[in-house]
Structures are given as structure tokens and as C-alpha cells.
Amino acid sequence: MKINVGDILHGFTVLRSRFSGELEGTLWEMRHERTGARLCWLDNGENNKLFCAAFKTIPWDDTGVFHILEHSVLGGSERYPVKEPFLDLLKGSMNTFLNAMTFPDKTIYPVSSRNDRDFLNLTQVYLDAVFCPAIHTNPNIFRQEGWHYELKEGETVPTYNGVVFNEMKGALAGVDEQMVTQLQKLVFPDSCYGWVSGGDPAHIPELTEARFLEAHRTFYHPGNCRIWLDGAVPLDEVLKMMDEEYLCRFGAPKAAPEIALQAPVAAASVTVPYEIGAEEDEANKAYLTLGKIVGDWRDVKRITAMSMLCTWLTESVEAPLTKAVLQSGLAQDVTLNVEAEIAQPCVTVTFRNTEEKHREALRALLRSTVEGLLAEGLDREALAAQLDMAEFRMKDRQEPAGLIRCITALGSWLHDGDPMLWLLNAPVIRALRDALDTDFYADCLRDMLLDDAHLCEVCMIPSKTRGEELRREERARLEAASADWTDADRARVKAEFEALEAWHNTPDTPEQTATLPQLALSDVSPEPFWTETETGEAGGVPTLFHPVPSNGILHSALYFSAADQSVEDMQAQVFMLSLLGELPTEKHSVRELSRLIKQKLGRVSFSGSTFDAGDRTACKPVLRAAFSCLEECAEDGADLVAEILTQTRFDDRKTIRDLLNQRCEQLTQAVTYNGSSFASTRALKDFSAAGRLNEAIAGITGLRWMIALRDAFDERIDAFIALAERTRDTFFTRSRMTVSLTATRPSAFTDSLIRRFPEGGARAADTLALPVTDQCAKEAIVIPAGIAFAAMGTHAGLLGSAWAPDLSVLGGVLTFGYLWNEVRVKGGAYGCGFRPARGGSITFHSYRDPAPVRSERTFAETGDWLRAFVAGDEGLDRYIISAIAAAEPLQSPNAQGLDDTWTVENLT
Ligand SMILES: [Zn+2]
């Protein structure tokens, strides 16, 4: 289809077209004349096609109205009068992305697929959802996704439940989230950015259904909508569908909502308690965060420079600000970043694990450090290295690429700016290189951190009573709300809840289900998407090569077998790996390493993991170094990786202690935030060797190992250092090694990489046997949060079977057919799933769950449900389709080479 500027296509006027070499395509901008809907199409020929509708949604309170709308419009619509079209799409589509997200100033609805028919189906369901949702006729949707009362028989005080209500209890459980929320309130008192866009559970129940529906009518008008299309989309069909089926229902645009710009505020300060567990120590548990507005969305160069300065100041223990903080002993870590995705980007400095009494001293330290840096001059080399890394990232494709471009474009387009402004990196990098020899960066640093007239401050202090207070406050709100209920009110609340339950329990009719567009198995290509693996051998080392177009970048991984190590040693080695790059080597300081990694590598990581060995009694443990670099930097990059593995110095106890404190803190927070993954890992630990080892190095046991080292540091550090040095000096040899390379074509690089490591004697064993049982343990991990996570696990080997593709199909049947309704819809948990992994482990989990015991019961009753399902007449085709889609995710070239599924089979 040939289009020109000035054409009118199905009511859309083509306004502008620009080709971009960096984007490898042409950006077409259009506007729907009658309604004012705006549209961008990035015509880049990509096989994966993305549709995304974005609305500017500006909250005016903490009820999370736009987050609840985001969930609710996907709960049935005019053309698709089923309870959850979103779920039906998950069950039977070839989508590569399907979700919706609420941001502080926008709500987006992206879908993508490589399959044309599927892409059009998804687009149509999403257009119907956002413009014609069933929320206006079915009040149950708001009650389920937002909030509702539940009044048990014989009780007079109700409870709250609702999917977003529970999701946000989990989201706001972490101290970081609470801290950011408090800071935004100080920095943006008169702007939408001061509100909790996701919703604060203390305020979500203030949202009335009428206000909720009005928000939809006001904000989901085409005049407030921006559509992003990306890839080889069937443009004519999409435009025709939009114009003739949806936009035609709307009239001229109303005034579009505007984001009120926040005028600078006077510096303000608050102290806020946050919940910790009753048995936790309160020492060093305060957090101090400072923040202010540093510009607006137009300042691409300045905001990017500020982000670079943030990295330079805090990227390692030797980075200037981190070093000053650690040396002072006032706090255990500092983080610094610029939140750039909002109309007025905001800088935040956070001192972690400190005491409230240090706040003045920390502020003085920040000031004196920045003044010192300004006086002595900034580190030009370090900043230049960041620009090298930015150039590497331009070439290093990340997925989902189309969605990333859409969100990036909205950074300016949402504010009526040029959608290309944040998308093009090359001109910004050029301008920032030119600025290296000017005062530009120094000026940015001064503005960002020295000028503190508008710098707001939040101090979070630990409290053992705060959790109970929050629960008491919620009870008090419920008591107040129900205090003057008459019998008639009570009857109405009961009736509403019964109606909700009745709705949950009434399946969609076959006629309703038939309204949804359905792919047939014949629509799906019989050719799988597949990353080839060519196995070989070089100098006695097994090699894996994955041919993937990688745009001039080499992605490599070195796996070293750890099968002869004890579990305890491997716990220590995993911690040791986490220190690499953050401790000096014989040749370079940490600052030099940080710079060299950016110049020569672009990406490097060190980790420990385990692969399945085909039998649950054994596993294949490895220590892994993975890195990516430009082809022309490959030799230097390989030198650097080898140097870090074999020449790192472990003699600085103080720095190891600082890093250990940081790791313990990060992992402890992760348990609260991502409890289902820790619970699942824990549930699997006794059934297989891989499960046992994985839990010991990456689960609760791994965390306990680190905490034990921290708490008995002086007694245990020498043993740790001795092990780390022994590992460094003797472990990284060819006799343990398997090398993987992912690139456009094979290269001699693999041989050259291998030669950097010593021979190391006879080939090491690669499987480790560990004791396994079939005994079920029942455990609970206590976390300070108003929400829980449930998990239950087993192993296919216990059931006398191995992993088979059928299990993937069963995964879809149980997750979408059973658990979604029982655990999410009825139980109120934000997430849930049944996951069979190729290694044989099988888990059920719930995420941000108000009723974990109920969920465990649901998991246990799966057999009954499944028997009924098998006896029923629901076909399996759509579950087969979604299982195929799940096996063909969008993956960056780097991830394709690291995909455990393939390396497992090829690691010998
Ligand atoms: Zn949500």
C-alpha cells in the first residue's frame, strides 16, 4: 500500500513521514479528523506486529481509579460479552505480548503477534474493550477488580476485597515503594504525580462506581487517545476497523486533559514509620531519601546527562558518592537516579540502612562530596565510557522492542511533543560527547545536587507496631463505614456480594464464547521458531554456537562445572561471583574496571545456577560468566573477563562487608516483593537434586547463608576469603568449561577465548548427586506485609513420569481454565499459576494473595476439577495454541543464547 503525506485513509489524515536509519524504518504520523485520535506507525517491516492504544489518564486522588479502569475494561465488552475476553485471549492466542499497564500519567493497552490473523483479532478485542467496555452495564466488574465488601454470616463488620486492592497492598508493602510515594507527595503537591496512580489501599474504597464510570467517559475519548503501530501491520485493515467500527461512534474531541506543571516547592521534610517484623533488629533500618524536579520532558540532553552523572556517582563501591558514604559509616548504601518517564523528571538520592539521627550528617556529606568533585573536576573518562556503552546499547536489541519504542515515544508524544524526541539516541550521544570538554556536566551536577532550595526529604523509620496499626486503621475504616448501616443496607451489601459470587459461578454461555475470534490450529505455522544450536569442541572444551543475527555484537557465556563442589562451597562461590567487578584485580582498580567494562564489554554478569541432569537424583551445577561485546572489542573484552575471573583481589575485608550488607538488604526486600518465587523454590527443595541446590544458592537457604556470614563476619570471613582465592586460582580451567557463542556467524573468537584459561587436568565431572525425598514439608515464611504468597510443588519423577509437551498444555488448562477463576477472581489474589518446568519440577503459586490458605486448598483440589474438565466437552486446541506461543517468546539475541531450555540439553 503506497501512502503519501496529505492522503486521507479511513478518516485519518497523513500528516508527516520521516525515515530514520537508527529506527530502521519510516515513522508515519496521522490524525483522525473527526475525533482527533492520533496515530503513529513505525513502518520497519518487523514480523512481530504491535498495536498499542494509550490514553492520557491523570489521577486526582489516591483511589487508583485509572488502574481499576485498566483492569476493568478488559472484563467484557459490547461485541465480546464474556466475563474475561483478556483471559480467553491468553488461553488461545499466538500473542507475543498481551497486557495493560497504568503509569502515573497514562494507561496503555499493548498487544503483539507475529501472526497476521491473530494480530487483527487481538487489536479488535482491545479496541472493543477500551471504547465499548461492559463496565457501564455490569457493576460486578468494578466490584471484582476494584473493591467490594464481604460480610460473613453472623458478622456485623465487613471486610474489603478486590484484585487491585490486593495487588496494591503487595506493591506498597516494600519500603522503597512507600518511600517513593511519600516523596512524590512532597515534590508534586499540585500535580497528578503526587498521587498513587496504582491506588493506595487506604483510599481505594473511597472510589464510587459513578465516579469510576465518569472517568471512563471523560478520559477514554478518541481525542485523548494515541495509537502506536509497529512492524509489518496490515495498515488498511487496522485503520478501517478503527474508523468504521469504533471512532465513528464519537464526535468532535473535547478539550484534552492537561497535566498541570508543578511550580517549585519549598524544601519540606517528613518522617514516616514503616513495618518490620517483631523479631527484626531496628538498628540501621532507617532510609533517607531526597528529591526534586530537575527539568521537563523536552530536556533530553540535560536529563540524559543527569542520569549519566547518577551512574558515575554510585555505580560501584569506589564510585565517588558511594565511597564517601561507605567511608563515613553513616549508611550502608546510596542510590541515585532520575525518574525520566514523567513530564517533569525528578532526581532522588536514597541513603539505605542508616539511622534517623544521621540525616543532617548525610546531607552535609552529600554537599561536601559534590563540592569536592566540582572543585577537582569531573571524571571525563568515566563519562565518555558511559557514552560508549550507550552506543553499544543502540545496537543491542532488547525485547519487546516494539513496546519499548512505543513507551519511549510517549515520553514526548503524550505531551504533544515530537514522538521521535526520545526515540533517537544518536543525536543525543553526539551532543553529549561534544559537551565532555565544556562545563555542561558540572552545571548539571550543581543544579541536580547542590541547589537544595527545593530538595524535599523523607525519612523512613522502622516500626514493629506499624503493621498492626495499619490493620487497625483498616478495621476502623470498616467499622466507621458500617456503623450506621441499617438492616436494609446490610441486606444490600449481602445481595451485592451474592450477585458477584453468582456471576463468578455462572460460566459464559457457548453463544457468548463464540463471539470471540478464535485461531484454528491450521492458522498456526507448523514450523517452530527455533534457535539452532551447533555443538562442537575446541581444545577439549565443548562448544555451543547459536546462529542469531546480532547486529555486530558477540554474546558469549562460559560455564564451569561445579559438580565436585560441596553445597556449602557453592553457596560461598555464588556470593563470591556477586563480588566480581566490584573488587579490584591485580591490574585495575574498581573505578578502572567500571570504565573498562563499559568501553570493552557493554554487558557482563557472573552467577551460579544448576541445570537438570535428566534424573531427579542428580543435577549439573555451574558457575557462569556471561558477556556481550562489539565484534571489534572481542579480544579486549575476553581479556577483561578472564582477568576478573582469575585476578580479582579478595583482601579488602571492609569492602566485602559493605557489599555483603547490600546483598543481604536487596535479597531481604526481594522476599517481600517476590514471595511466590522464593516460596516455589522452597517448596521444590526436597524432591530433586536441582531443586535442593537451587534453593541452597538462590532461595531462603541462600539468603540465610549470607545473613549468617554477615552476623558472624569476623569469625567467618577468613574462611570465605580462602575459598574465594582458591576458586579464583584453580577453578576457572578448560577442564571444567563449556563455551557458548551467539552471533551472526561462527568466529575464531571461541578458540581465542578458551586459550585464556589454563588446561586444568582431566575433564571434571558434570553431574552432582544429592539426596532427594518424596516427603512433603509444610512451611511458612513470615514477611512484614499486608498480603501473602502461596506455593505448592512436586516433581514429575515422583509421579513416575518425565517432562512431556502435554504438561505445557496442562499448564495453560490449569492456569487459565481453573486457577484464574478460583484464586484470582474468587480469591482476590493478583496472580496465580501452574508451572511445569522441563526439568520435571511442577509448581502452583499465588501472588499477592489475601487468602493463601484458601489458595492451597484450591491447589489440592485440582484433581477433582481436572476430572470434570476431561469429562466435559471443552476442546484443547486453544490451549495447544497458547502452549506453542509460550514456547516461542520474543527474545533478544543475548537471551536466545542463554535460554536454559536449550543450553540444558546441550551442556555435556
Ligand atoms: Zn494491576
mmCIF file with all atom_site columns, C-alpha atoms in Angstrom, residues 151 484-495:
data_model
loop_
_atom_site.group_PDB
_atom_site.id
_atom_site.type_symbol
_atom_site.label_atom_id
_atom_site.label_alt_id
_atom_site.label_comp_id
_atom_site.label_asym_id
_atom_site.label_entity_id
_atom_site.label_seq_id
_atom_site.pdbx_PDB_ins_code
_atom_site.Cartn_x
_atom_site.Cartn_y
_atom_site.Cartn_z
_atom_site.occupancy
_atom_site.B_iso_or_equiv
_atom_site.pdbx_formal_charge
_atom_site.auth_seq_id
_atom_site.auth_comp_id
_atom_site.auth_asym_id
_atom_site.auth_atom_id
_atom_site.pdbx_PDB_model_num
ATOM 1  C CA . LEU A 1 151 ? -19.988 -9.669 55.043 1.00 0.00 ? 151 LEU A CA 1
ATOM 2  C CA . ASP A 1 484 ? -24.845 3.276  60.702 1.00 0.00 ? 484 ASP A CA 1
ATOM 3  C CA . TRP A 1 485 ? -25.839 0.576  58.279 1.00 0.00 ? 485 TRP A CA 1
ATOM 4  C CA . THR A 1 486 ? -29.496 -0.294 58.638 1.00 0.00 ? 486 THR A CA 1
ATOM 5  C CA . ASP A 1 487 ? -30.740 -3.825 58.158 1.00 0.00 ? 487 ASP A CA 1
ATOM 6  C CA . ALA A 1 488 ? -31.663 -2.793 54.637 1.00 0.00 ? 488 ALA A CA 1
ATOM 7  C CA . ASP A 1 489 ? -28.082 -1.590 53.983 1.00 0.00 ? 489 ASP A CA 1
ATOM 8  C CA . ARG A 1 490 ? -26.714 -4.838 55.306 1.00 0.00 ? 490 ARG A CA 1
ATOM 9  C CA . ALA A 1 491 ? -29.088 -6.781 53.122 1.00 0.00 ? 491 ALA A CA 1
ATOM 10 C CA . ARG A 1 492 ? -27.997 -4.742 50.106 1.00 0.00 ? 492 ARG A CA 1
ATOM 11 C CA . VAL A 1 493 ? -24.276 -5.377 50.790 1.00 0.00 ? 493 VAL A CA 1
ATOM 12 C CA . LYS A 1 494 ? -25.024 -9.078 51.149 1.00 0.00 ? 494 LYS A CA 1
ATOM 13 C CA . ALA A 1 495 ? -27.094 -9.092 47.984 1.00 0.00 ? 495 ALA A CA 1
#
